[in-house]
Amino acid sequence: MDATLLSELIAFNGIETQFNDAWGNATEVAAADQLALLAAMGYPVADETATRQELLQRQLDFWQQVIAPVSVQDVGDSWQLEIQVPLALANLTFTLSLKTESGEEQQWQLVPVEGELTQVAVLDGEEYHQYQHQFDLSLPAGYHQLTFTLLDTELSVSQQLIITPGRCFQPTAFERQKQWGSAIQLYALRSARNWGIGDFTDLKTLIRYLAKHGADFIGLNPIHALYPAMPDNASPYSPSSRRWLNIIYLDVTALPGYVECATLQQQVQSVDFMAKLQAQRAADWVDYAAVMALKLPVLKQLYQWFVVNAAAPLQQDFARFKQQGGDSLQQLALYDALHSFLYQQDSQYWGWPNWPEQYRDIDSAAVQQFAAEHSSELDFYCYLQFMAQQQLAEAQQLAKDSGMLLGLYRDLAVGVSEASTEIWANPELYCRDASVGAPPDPLGPAGQNWGLPPMKPYQLYQQAYQPLIDLFRSNMQHAGALRIDHVMALLRLWWVPKTAANAGGGAYVYYPIMDLLGILALESQRQQAVIIGEDLGTVPDGIRELLQQFAIYSYRVFFFETAPDGGYISPAHYPEQAMATLSTHDLPTLIGFWHCDDLKLGQQLGLYRDEAVLQQLFGQRHVNKQRILDSLHGHNRLPQEYPRSVDHLAMDRTLNYALQQHLAAGSHQLLCLQIEDWLEMTQPVNVPGTSNEYPNWRRKLSAELEQWTENTAISSLLHSLTELRKAH
């Protein structure tokens, strides 16, 4: 392809061809990978003439918009409007109407050419001018509507004008004390009462316990909606919809009618049902299919009870919930009902890309006919979301009532799976010929391909950012904080074309970060939710500073916080605007790290095919352990008589707790620890780079809530964490 054309394509589509990798090395994207990515974006790269024409059409699509569909600006004493018109229209008079979010209205008469000329483009023989007009009018933060109309014609276009506060929410209490809490995988909670998987009532039990011991938050794994028809598709980071909840977390016994329904009580108290229930409680790994097989039939009976017997106020709340949920809720319900219907017929129908042709378009006559004929089943899936939202809201209210400053913090996954409701309902927004991933970095030396189709930046812009507004808003519901997985996605995402041989054969595609940060700040302030950005991996220069400017909390993992000499940075030197943690769901537990269980497991699973590389990792781990031990002794976190050499030193409770207390004494505002380390567990939650090789997202905690919450050693540890947070 002509170099000039390729350069123009790269610039127009926001593709980065040169970047610094996770080790700081300058890296260039191969020309073949650039072309593969352009092909994934829909350009016919094998035909240069056709590619030029496609680029021209996309450029015209941009320039022929008189005003942009959306504009994001900071709150202040003025705001701007950019108008772009063919030169022939530049001297005509337009009417500009403003309707604020509160309903106030104002109008102006504008002539485009009277503004400041900012850009000129000549496309297909037509000259286009862009003018900027300044309005000395202070608008409050919020979502306002502009309508731009050519006098005496039908030419009328609208813009969503988003005025943002510029900074995310921060509680005033942050100025007085530092907080700590725990991150949990909700499904992993064991109890004597649940149905084989942690649920919202288990979460309440944990809230009471941690609040009593001084914790200010509990971090949840993504609890996004997955696939009721295929419950074994259990990765919380490959959801069907990020706006709605995973109904498997419902506590069935807490739903209306559970106690009152005599037929149901007879069923769940039968010998056969109790045996199945006990088997799931006793299992060390969550069997999602078996749990759903227990829950779903009972939930259907409870829905029928609800329809007939629920009190009028609750029925009215449900009707209001459905109205507020709008199209998005109905789309999820329709997907779940249709998926169940088709999957029961044939297990090859794993998702909408593989459904019979007539069902692949959500607006098709066949889909609409199915919806009409199965309205009760759609209503059932809406009811499950209604009850899940209620139980989550109750948990958050309990946390606040128990004295937690933040309560729950939720986790927003970076994308959805290709078979998701989100893509089925809005296919234009996603690039299905590429996947989100990561270039080689310490977590994935060969790069990572997450199998999640990325949003198209321009389509997101054309949709006035509404999909992201809805995502931010819904995930801040019933939460005091939101952790954004892979927060770099607000700036750029690593796109891997489906044709690429490996995850390294991709490139970064840029997103309008200032717009997205502005929207995030607005929703954060409105929902009063603290924002935590998972800023690991390859982070460009200046981005952490930008996130800090927007009051987004950095995510600092102890094992990654090393100085140039290889030693571990003291937590006393961590940035205050940060959440610190010892480990994550993608890393080994403390004992697993110390005993190199992650490296041994990776060897068993075939992740390390080069023996020399593996031995180098073992050697580096030994060095790192010694540096950690030296640091703990240097900060007087270990008794004087404790060993000072890691040779033949196993991880014991003294060392385990010392590490947690070491981090608790740091300068960071938020400290997040894992229950697995309190329970001295060894098995990891997830092994990156695996799918079926390891049972990811299934491992339960090693003890029931009723047992370990009575453990005096753990209670003593938590008391020390609270005291250390107060003191520092």
XYZ file of C-alpha atoms in Angstrom:
728
model
C 0.000 0.000 0.000
C 1.130 3.550 -0.757
C 2.976 4.913 2.303
C 1.079 8.227 2.243
C -2.291 6.477 2.185
C -1.235 4.129 4.979
C -0.079 7.076 7.072
C -3.385 8.857 6.499
C -5.352 5.760 7.465
C -3.314 5.286 10.628
C -3.827 8.917 11.680
C -7.556 8.992 10.866
C -8.248 5.814 12.846
C -6.131 6.706 15.868
C -3.702 3.801 15.557
C -0.370 4.064 17.359
C 2.512 2.538 15.420
C 5.301 3.308 17.895
C 5.190 2.899 21.664
C 7.320 2.035 24.666
C 6.673 -1.446 26.024
C 6.322 -2.439 29.694
C 10.121 -2.572 30.025
C 10.590 0.892 28.507
C 11.845 -0.354 25.144
C 10.838 1.500 21.971
C 8.636 -0.784 19.866
C 7.273 -0.378 16.333
C 4.178 -2.076 14.936
C 4.994 -3.986 11.764
C 3.374 -2.736 8.546
C 1.661 -6.118 8.096
C 0.073 -5.791 11.535
C -1.068 -2.254 10.705
C -2.789 -3.519 7.565
C -4.360 -6.435 9.423
C -5.813 -4.030 11.952
C -7.172 -1.735 9.228
C -8.776 -4.761 7.603
C -10.406 -5.628 10.947
C -11.759 -2.065 10.997
C -13.479 -2.690 7.695
C -11.040 -1.306 5.126
C -10.559 -3.396 1.935
C -6.766 -3.127 2.241
C -6.100 -5.537 -0.632
C -7.644 -2.989 -3.028
C -5.965 0.423 -2.732
C -8.608 2.246 -4.788
C -11.430 0.795 -2.705
C -9.550 1.662 0.481
C -9.175 5.293 -0.630
C -12.895 5.443 -1.337
C -13.759 3.940 2.054
C -11.525 6.465 3.820
C -13.134 9.320 1.867
C -16.618 8.176 2.873
C -15.617 8.095 6.545
C -14.028 11.528 6.312
C -17.149 12.913 4.646
C -19.288 11.322 7.346
C -17.355 13.369 9.899
C -17.231 16.682 8.021
C -20.834 16.649 6.851
C -22.081 16.814 10.448
C -22.926 20.468 11.029
C -22.344 20.068 14.758
C -20.907 17.077 16.566
C -23.346 14.643 18.218
C -21.663 15.277 21.558
C -19.316 17.771 23.189
C -17.705 17.348 26.615
C -16.468 20.523 28.320
C -15.381 21.548 31.802
C -17.640 23.607 34.008
C -16.774 27.313 33.896
C -17.955 30.757 32.893
C -18.215 29.887 29.195
C -18.560 27.045 26.732
C -17.844 26.544 23.025
C -19.661 25.250 19.969
C -17.850 24.022 16.868
C -19.734 24.357 13.594
C -18.511 22.720 10.400
C -20.206 23.551 7.126
C -19.495 23.567 3.409
C -18.111 26.951 2.433
C -21.381 27.752 0.620
C -23.303 27.665 3.949
C -20.789 29.611 6.027
C -22.577 32.962 5.596
C -26.111 31.712 6.276
C -28.014 32.340 9.499
C -28.767 29.467 11.886
C -30.811 29.265 15.082
C -29.140 27.704 18.105
C -31.448 26.471 20.879
C -30.164 25.413 24.298
C -32.233 23.345 26.706
C -30.497 22.724 30.003
C -30.922 19.566 32.032
C -33.186 21.474 34.425
C -35.453 22.562 31.558
C -34.335 26.180 31.037
C -34.252 27.327 27.396
C -32.367 29.994 25.450
C -31.854 30.844 21.753
C -29.273 32.622 19.595
C -28.974 33.569 15.925
C -25.582 32.473 14.525
C -23.693 32.924 11.286
C -20.906 30.281 11.155
C -18.321 32.530 9.495
C -18.530 34.985 12.389
C -16.780 32.474 14.633
C -13.085 31.622 14.799
C -11.904 29.509 11.857
C -10.165 26.447 13.327
C -9.917 23.867 10.494
C -10.319 23.576 6.723
C -10.741 20.380 4.713
C -11.210 19.753 0.998
C -12.945 16.464 0.269
C -14.309 15.206 -3.038
C -14.063 18.718 -4.519
C -15.962 20.386 -1.651
C -14.352 22.784 0.846
C -15.445 22.504 4.471
C -14.741 25.040 7.225
C -14.894 24.530 10.964
C -15.666 27.544 13.163
C -15.631 27.874 16.929
C -18.144 30.073 18.731
C -17.704 31.084 22.373
C -20.664 31.636 24.733
C -20.105 33.608 27.920
C -22.754 31.725 29.844
C -22.077 29.564 32.882
C -23.752 26.160 32.690
C -24.006 23.743 35.611
C -22.396 20.315 35.375
C -24.812 17.970 33.645
C -26.303 16.854 30.354
C -27.720 19.649 28.193
C -29.190 19.638 24.671
C -28.318 21.929 21.759
C -30.363 22.098 18.553
C -28.920 23.820 15.488
C -31.385 24.759 12.743
C -30.941 26.520 9.399
C -33.592 29.235 9.154
C -36.602 28.429 7.000
C -35.377 24.891 6.223
C -35.710 21.376 7.639
C -31.966 21.136 8.313
C -31.801 20.550 12.054
C -29.177 18.698 14.105
C -28.732 18.145 17.836
C -25.839 17.820 20.213
C -25.563 16.541 23.759
C -23.487 19.138 25.584
C -21.926 17.516 28.643
C -20.524 19.900 31.242
C -18.286 18.114 33.737
C -16.873 19.032 37.161
C -13.312 18.038 36.219
C -12.649 15.836 39.263
C -14.094 12.627 40.614
C -15.717 12.351 44.017
C -13.594 12.206 47.174
C -15.185 11.907 50.645
C -14.224 14.648 53.085
C -13.423 11.855 55.568
C -10.367 11.005 53.453
C -8.731 14.102 54.903
C -8.933 12.709 58.446
C -8.083 9.001 58.205
C -6.911 6.263 55.870
C -9.162 3.310 55.103
C -8.772 -0.434 54.658
C -10.963 -3.210 53.369
C -10.955 -6.565 51.644
C -11.390 -7.666 48.036
C -13.424 -10.827 47.614
C -14.614 -13.108 44.876
C -18.289 -13.245 45.880
C -18.801 -16.731 44.453
C -15.943 -18.020 46.654
C -17.651 -17.312 49.981
C -18.513 -20.550 51.734
C -21.219 -20.748 54.352
C -23.352 -23.363 56.051
C -26.479 -21.760 54.561
C -25.759 -20.875 50.915
C -26.581 -23.029 47.899
C -23.049 -23.867 46.796
C -21.981 -20.358 45.863
C -21.492 -17.123 47.779
C -24.582 -14.923 47.596
C -25.804 -11.495 48.675
C -26.757 -12.747 52.153
C -23.237 -14.120 52.655
C -22.053 -10.673 51.630
C -24.180 -9.145 54.392
C -22.638 -11.529 56.935
C -19.173 -10.485 55.803
C -20.129 -6.805 55.982
C -21.205 -7.136 59.611
C -17.971 -8.898 60.537
C -15.588 -6.537 58.740
C -17.418 -3.393 59.814
C -17.132 -4.554 63.424
C -13.364 -4.850 62.924
C -12.905 -1.385 61.428
C -13.029 -2.020 57.677
C -14.476 0.707 55.461
C -15.126 -1.249 52.275
C -15.498 -4.621 50.589
C -14.371 -4.932 46.988
C -16.365 -7.271 44.760
C -15.302 -9.131 41.661
C -17.296 -7.991 38.600
C -20.872 -9.090 39.300
C -22.011 -8.416 35.729
C -24.720 -10.486 34.060
C -23.397 -13.723 32.575
C -25.330 -16.519 30.837
C -28.086 -18.331 32.800
C -28.473 -20.815 29.939
C -24.737 -21.616 30.024
C -23.664 -21.088 33.643
C -20.250 -22.673 33.111
C -19.274 -19.575 31.113
C -18.294 -18.153 34.458
C -15.520 -15.627 33.894
C -16.634 -12.358 35.498
C -14.439 -10.539 32.967
C -16.284 -11.960 29.917
C -19.845 -10.906 30.689
C -23.011 -10.691 28.654
C -23.974 -7.282 29.988
C -22.021 -4.952 32.238
C -25.121 -2.923 33.060
C -26.946 -5.742 34.825
C -26.221 -8.303 37.537
C -25.331 -11.976 37.695
C -28.506 -13.558 39.031
C -26.640 -16.603 40.388
C -25.728 -14.422 43.407
C -29.370 -14.181 44.475
C -30.141 -15.613 47.886
C -33.176 -17.647 46.887
C -34.285 -18.080 50.493
C -34.570 -14.300 50.961
C -36.993 -13.767 48.072
C -40.672 -12.967 48.668
C -42.757 -16.127 48.911
C -39.962 -18.545 49.757
C -41.323 -19.247 53.239
C -44.993 -18.775 52.337
C -45.099 -21.172 49.371
C -45.968 -24.592 50.865
C -45.344 -26.487 47.627
C -41.890 -24.984 47.317
C -41.051 -25.722 50.941
C -41.967 -29.348 50.432
C -39.685 -29.503 47.401
C -36.605 -27.873 48.962
C -36.920 -29.943 52.133
C -37.079 -33.243 50.265
C -34.304 -35.758 50.866
C -33.161 -35.608 47.237
C -32.966 -31.798 47.113
C -31.186 -31.546 50.468
C -28.618 -34.120 49.332
C -27.853 -32.097 46.198
C -27.696 -28.910 48.228
C -25.294 -30.390 50.740
C -23.072 -31.718 47.962
C -22.715 -28.225 46.498
C -21.983 -26.691 49.894
C -19.279 -29.251 50.564
C -17.565 -28.876 47.176
C -14.222 -27.042 47.107
C -14.900 -25.639 43.633
C -18.066 -23.917 42.455
C -20.053 -26.084 40.058
C -21.956 -23.312 38.300
C -24.178 -25.641 36.268
C -25.211 -27.624 39.354
C -25.856 -24.458 41.373
C -27.971 -22.960 38.607
C -29.858 -26.252 38.282
C -30.778 -25.901 41.964
C -31.644 -22.203 41.861
C -33.376 -21.565 38.546
C -36.428 -23.866 38.977
C -36.998 -22.434 42.457
C -36.668 -18.897 41.133
C -39.312 -19.641 38.503
C -41.717 -20.839 41.181
C -41.032 -17.740 43.256
C -41.710 -15.547 40.234
C -45.099 -17.207 39.800
C -45.809 -16.636 43.493
C -44.771 -12.998 43.089
C -47.124 -12.433 40.137
C -50.108 -13.812 42.053
C -49.409 -12.925 45.674
C -46.923 -10.039 46.029
C -48.206 -6.930 47.762
C -49.236 -4.006 45.570
C -46.351 -1.690 46.615
C -43.788 -4.331 45.611
C -45.579 -4.925 42.315
C -45.475 -1.177 41.704
C -41.756 -1.080 42.500
C -41.215 -3.821 39.926
C -43.193 -1.937 37.283
C -41.142 1.183 38.020
C -37.907 -0.836 37.812
C -38.835 -2.149 34.358
C -39.726 1.320 33.153
C -36.422 2.747 34.379
C -34.479 -0.208 32.957
C -35.809 0.659 29.511
C -34.573 -1.027 26.368
C -31.398 -2.319 28.002
C -33.278 -4.411 30.570
C -35.692 -5.753 27.960
C -32.798 -6.650 25.663
C -31.097 -8.659 28.401
C -34.342 -10.439 29.292
C -34.986 -11.193 25.632
C -31.462 -12.512 25.144
C -31.617 -14.761 28.206
C -35.024 -16.168 27.268
C -34.094 -16.773 23.632
C -30.706 -18.216 24.561
C -32.364 -20.689 26.931
C -34.950 -21.633 24.302
C -32.353 -22.285 21.582
C -29.727 -23.917 23.789
C -32.236 -26.464 25.051
C -32.875 -27.418 21.439
C -29.213 -27.710 20.456
C -26.077 -27.127 22.535
C -24.275 -25.699 19.493
C -26.250 -22.481 20.002
C -23.741 -21.111 22.511
C -24.410 -17.487 21.613
C -26.072 -15.179 19.132
C -23.242 -15.343 16.514
C -24.086 -19.042 16.151
C -27.873 -18.871 16.422
C -30.116 -19.553 13.417
C -29.873 -16.605 11.040
C -33.314 -15.200 11.819
C -32.369 -14.668 15.475
C -29.020 -12.919 15.012
C -30.606 -9.501 14.487
C -32.376 -8.243 17.605
C -34.776 -6.237 15.431
C -35.732 -9.137 13.140
C -39.337 -10.251 12.793
C -38.466 -13.676 14.249
C -36.958 -12.167 17.380
C -39.865 -9.792 17.890
C -42.322 -12.648 17.393
C -40.447 -14.703 19.996
C -40.605 -11.770 22.421
C -44.365 -11.438 21.928
C -44.979 -15.158 22.388
C -42.755 -15.456 25.473
C -43.561 -12.197 27.278
C -44.001 -13.983 30.611
C -40.537 -15.506 30.409
C -39.028 -12.109 29.556
C -40.815 -10.723 32.579
C -39.286 -13.504 34.690
C -35.750 -12.463 33.736
C -36.628 -8.825 34.485
C -37.881 -9.982 37.886
C -34.544 -11.692 38.611
C -32.719 -8.447 37.884
C -35.174 -6.573 40.094
C -34.538 -8.904 43.001
C -30.759 -8.902 42.458
C -30.704 -5.098 42.515
C -32.766 -5.114 45.711
C -30.469 -7.563 47.478
C -27.367 -5.644 46.389
C -28.925 -2.370 47.551
C -29.711 -3.939 50.928
C -26.086 -5.030 51.295
C -24.802 -1.524 50.559
C -27.303 0.022 52.961
C -26.206 -2.412 55.661
C -22.568 -1.453 55.061
C -23.346 2.244 55.469
C -25.549 1.628 58.507
C -22.715 -0.436 60.029
C -20.344 2.512 59.811
C -18.393 1.697 56.652
C -17.300 4.851 54.850
C -17.505 3.410 51.334
C -19.309 0.107 51.785
C -19.149 -1.902 48.590
C -16.769 -1.136 45.779
C -17.670 -2.668 42.443
C -15.452 -3.702 39.561
C -16.141 -2.691 35.938
C -14.775 -5.197 33.425
C -12.994 -3.852 30.351
C -15.336 -5.469 27.844
C -17.940 -8.088 26.996
C -17.680 -11.408 25.201
C -18.513 -11.694 21.518
C -21.676 -13.647 22.392
C -22.913 -10.907 24.706
C -26.228 -9.143 24.919
C -24.424 -5.813 24.559
C -23.046 -6.680 21.118
C -26.245 -8.398 19.963
C -28.226 -5.284 20.872
C -25.709 -2.748 19.518
C -23.541 -4.468 16.870
C -22.486 -1.216 15.180
C -20.583 -0.168 18.293
C -18.172 -3.117 18.343
C -15.390 -4.359 16.093
C -15.998 -8.106 15.978
C -12.949 -8.783 13.801
C -10.564 -7.783 16.591
C -10.127 -8.493 20.267
C -8.932 -6.495 23.247
C -5.674 -7.668 24.782
C -2.265 -6.510 25.915
C 1.216 -6.468 24.400
C 3.920 -8.455 26.183
C 4.367 -7.338 29.802
C 5.382 -8.939 33.131
C 1.907 -10.454 33.632
C 1.880 -11.929 30.123
C 5.344 -12.230 28.540
C 3.814 -13.455 25.266
C 1.078 -10.821 25.230
C -2.580 -11.414 26.023
C -5.716 -11.847 23.944
C -8.846 -11.530 26.075
C -11.383 -12.450 23.410
C -13.398 -9.257 23.940
C -14.401 -7.222 20.861
C -13.478 -3.541 21.386
C -15.814 -0.591 21.065
C -15.183 1.510 17.960
C -14.126 4.996 19.114
C -15.943 6.827 16.338
C -19.178 4.875 16.822
C -19.008 5.589 20.539
C -18.696 9.278 19.681
C -21.593 9.046 17.194
C -23.746 7.532 19.942
C -22.931 10.559 22.126
C -20.999 8.314 24.551
C -24.336 7.051 25.892
C -23.205 3.403 26.195
C -20.351 4.440 28.496
C -22.515 6.899 30.428
C -24.951 4.072 31.106
C -22.112 1.731 32.110
C -20.551 4.168 34.546
C -23.879 5.093 36.066
C -25.191 1.557 36.529
C -21.946 0.260 38.020
C -21.815 3.053 40.581
C -25.255 2.070 41.832
C -25.295 0.671 45.375
C -21.557 1.267 45.771
C -19.225 3.744 47.389
C -16.433 3.156 44.905
C -15.854 1.773 41.437
C -12.683 0.012 40.317
C -12.189 0.305 36.568
C -10.368 -2.723 35.263
C -7.604 -1.730 32.831
C -8.267 1.989 33.189
C -5.853 2.598 30.290
C -8.847 1.693 28.090
C -9.994 5.292 28.540
C -6.876 6.295 26.577
C -6.067 3.348 24.359
C -6.710 -0.355 23.899
C -4.488 -3.009 22.399
C -6.469 -4.361 19.433
C -5.531 -7.825 18.182
C -6.994 -8.700 14.753
C -8.544 -12.154 14.577
C -6.111 -12.931 11.773
C -3.070 -12.256 13.992
C -0.835 -15.222 14.772
C -0.505 -14.152 18.404
C -1.424 -11.372 20.833
C 1.732 -9.456 19.978
C 0.453 -8.910 16.432
C -1.716 -5.951 17.321
C -1.510 -2.220 17.933
C -2.899 0.442 20.229
C -6.052 2.279 19.145
C -6.754 5.597 20.847
C -9.943 6.812 22.512
C -10.987 10.392 23.455
C -9.604 10.220 26.990
C -10.445 13.784 28.042
C -14.096 13.308 27.101
C -14.302 9.950 28.852
C -12.573 11.214 31.993
C -14.954 14.169 32.078
C -17.998 11.893 31.896
C -16.504 9.610 34.544
C -15.985 12.608 36.839
C -19.571 13.787 36.326
C -21.079 10.390 37.123
C -18.693 9.903 40.048
C -19.817 13.170 41.620
C -23.480 12.436 41.027
C -23.314 8.922 42.455
C -20.773 9.949 45.139
C -18.521 7.059 44.177
C -14.739 7.069 44.513
C -12.972 5.929 41.316
C -10.038 3.499 41.391
C -8.166 2.965 38.134
C -6.332 -0.339 37.629
C -3.273 1.244 36.014
C -0.991 -1.789 35.691
C 0.900 -2.960 32.618
C 2.117 -0.633 29.892
C 1.346 2.912 31.075
C 2.400 5.861 28.855
C 4.232 8.802 30.370
C 1.982 11.426 31.905
C -1.135 9.282 32.181
C -0.869 8.561 35.885
C -0.479 12.288 36.438
C -3.592 12.936 34.357
C -5.596 10.364 36.322
C -4.384 11.963 39.528
C -5.560 15.349 38.244
C -9.049 13.853 37.875
C -8.855 12.429 41.433
C -8.768 8.836 40.193
C -7.008 6.541 42.637
C -4.029 4.599 41.375
C -3.854 0.833 41.943
C -0.546 -0.192 43.501
C 0.387 -3.872 43.838
C 3.184 -4.448 46.347
C 5.004 -7.036 44.222
C 5.225 -4.594 41.304
C 6.392 -1.573 43.310
C 10.135 -1.906 42.907
C 12.939 0.670 42.871
C 15.577 0.954 40.114
C 17.978 -1.147 42.226
C 15.414 -3.960 42.390
C 14.451 -3.396 46.002
C 10.865 -2.928 47.126
C 9.596 0.616 47.550
C 8.481 1.334 51.081
C 4.681 1.723 51.303
C 5.452 4.940 53.197
C 6.452 6.341 49.798
C 3.377 5.230 47.852
C 1.222 8.073 46.504
C -1.555 9.059 48.865
C -4.097 8.991 46.056
C -3.853 5.242 45.650
C -5.268 1.891 46.661
C -2.516 -0.539 47.633
C -2.779 -4.311 47.681
C -0.421 -7.214 48.185
C -1.883 -9.432 45.488
C -4.742 -9.613 42.978
C -7.035 -12.181 41.406
C -4.434 -12.672 38.649
C -1.540 -13.273 41.057
C -0.702 -16.019 43.551
C -1.662 -15.796 47.197
C 1.085 -14.729 49.616
C 1.925 -18.332 50.441
C 1.673 -19.278 46.774
C 4.132 -16.527 45.894
C 6.577 -17.414 48.673
C 6.561 -21.132 47.881
C 6.683 -20.505 44.091
C 3.441 -22.436 43.686
C 2.455 -20.214 40.762
C 5.630 -21.101 38.861
C 5.215 -24.794 39.641
C 1.577 -24.697 38.526
C 2.519 -22.846 35.355
C 5.089 -25.543 34.632
C 2.477 -28.275 35.123
C 0.048 -26.451 32.831
C 2.655 -26.019 30.095
C 2.838 -22.236 30.339
C 6.656 -22.254 30.425
C 7.972 -24.097 27.420
C 11.479 -22.751 27.798
C 13.123 -24.442 30.781
C 15.847 -21.798 30.921
C 13.242 -19.034 31.267
C 11.488 -20.964 34.021
C 14.711 -21.456 35.964
C 15.452 -17.752 35.567
C 12.030 -16.987 37.100
C 12.753 -19.300 40.035
C 16.085 -17.559 40.567
C 14.518 -14.104 40.405
C 11.811 -15.154 42.858
C 14.476 -16.207 45.369
C 16.117 -12.785 45.028
C 12.779 -10.999 45.398
C 11.894 -12.942 48.528
C 15.189 -11.971 50.128
C 14.554 -8.307 49.275
C 11.091 -8.511 50.828
C 12.494 -10.098 53.957
C 15.192 -7.437 54.157
C 12.567 -4.706 53.785
C 10.375 -6.155 56.538
C 13.310 -6.352 58.905
C 14.406 -2.857 57.920
C 10.962 -1.513 58.870
C 10.921 -3.528 62.125
C 7.876 -5.490 61.032
C 9.392 -8.815 62.154
C 10.765 -9.900 65.538
C 14.534 -9.424 65.932
C 15.033 -13.176 66.275
C 13.120 -13.950 63.055
C 15.342 -15.497 60.307
C 17.053 -13.018 58.010
C 17.751 -15.411 55.160
C 15.069 -16.884 52.898
C 17.041 -20.090 52.461
C 14.730 -22.891 53.632
C 12.316 -20.286 55.084
C 8.680 -21.224 54.567
C 5.879 -18.691 54.755
C 4.400 -18.819 58.250
C 1.739 -16.748 59.977
C 4.300 -14.323 61.403
C 5.664 -13.479 57.965
C 2.204 -13.475 56.372
C 0.743 -11.015 58.875
C 3.920 -8.892 58.876
C 3.530 -8.313 55.142
C -0.059 -7.179 55.580
C 0.854 -4.887 58.480
C 3.795 -3.508 56.490
C 1.420 -2.412 53.743
C -1.123 -1.121 56.276
C 1.449 1.366 57.570
C 1.801 2.998 54.164
C 0.866 6.494 53.008
C -1.838 5.409 50.510
C -5.433 6.352 51.281
C -6.874 2.887 50.633
C -5.555 -0.550 51.588
C -7.154 -3.659 50.122
C -6.273 -7.161 51.366
C -7.509 -10.631 50.478
C -9.312 -13.111 52.705
C -7.304 -15.912 51.068
C -4.221 -14.582 52.829
C -5.984 -14.394 56.190
C -6.912 -18.046 55.692
C -3.361 -18.894 54.542
C -4.542 -20.420 51.271
C -2.279 -21.495 48.419
C -4.441 -22.021 45.313
C -4.964 -19.049 42.970
C -8.265 -17.617 41.783
C -7.207 -17.338 38.163
C -4.187 -18.327 36.094
C -3.726 -15.783 33.255
C -3.128 -17.398 29.897
C -5.333 -20.419 30.640
C -8.909 -21.343 29.850
C -9.652 -25.032 30.363
C -6.210 -25.919 31.739
C -7.133 -24.622 35.201
C -10.574 -24.157 36.841
C -10.450 -20.370 36.884
C -13.086 -18.422 38.837
C -14.268 -21.528 40.694
C -12.067 -21.979 43.754
C -13.883 -21.382 47.022
C -12.436 -20.138 50.290
C -11.028 -22.913 52.452
C -13.370 -22.302 55.407
C -16.971 -21.332 55.978
C -17.854 -17.807 57.063
C -19.279 -19.135 60.303
C -15.899 -20.687 61.138
C -13.203 -18.218 60.162
C -15.049 -15.172 61.454
C -14.623 -16.729 64.928
C -10.851 -17.086 64.445
C -9.120 -14.978 67.118
C -5.844 -14.734 65.170
C -7.636 -13.181 62.192
C -9.574 -10.821 64.445
C -6.292 -9.737 66.045
C -4.786 -9.088 62.613
C -7.760 -6.967 61.543
C -7.576 -4.975 64.758
C -3.896 -4.227 64.045
C -4.751 -3.116 60.495
C -7.278 -0.614 61.833
C -4.789 0.772 64.337
C -2.043 1.086 61.721
C -4.366 2.899 59.345
C -5.304 5.360 62.095
C -1.666 5.948 62.984
C -0.495 6.651 59.450
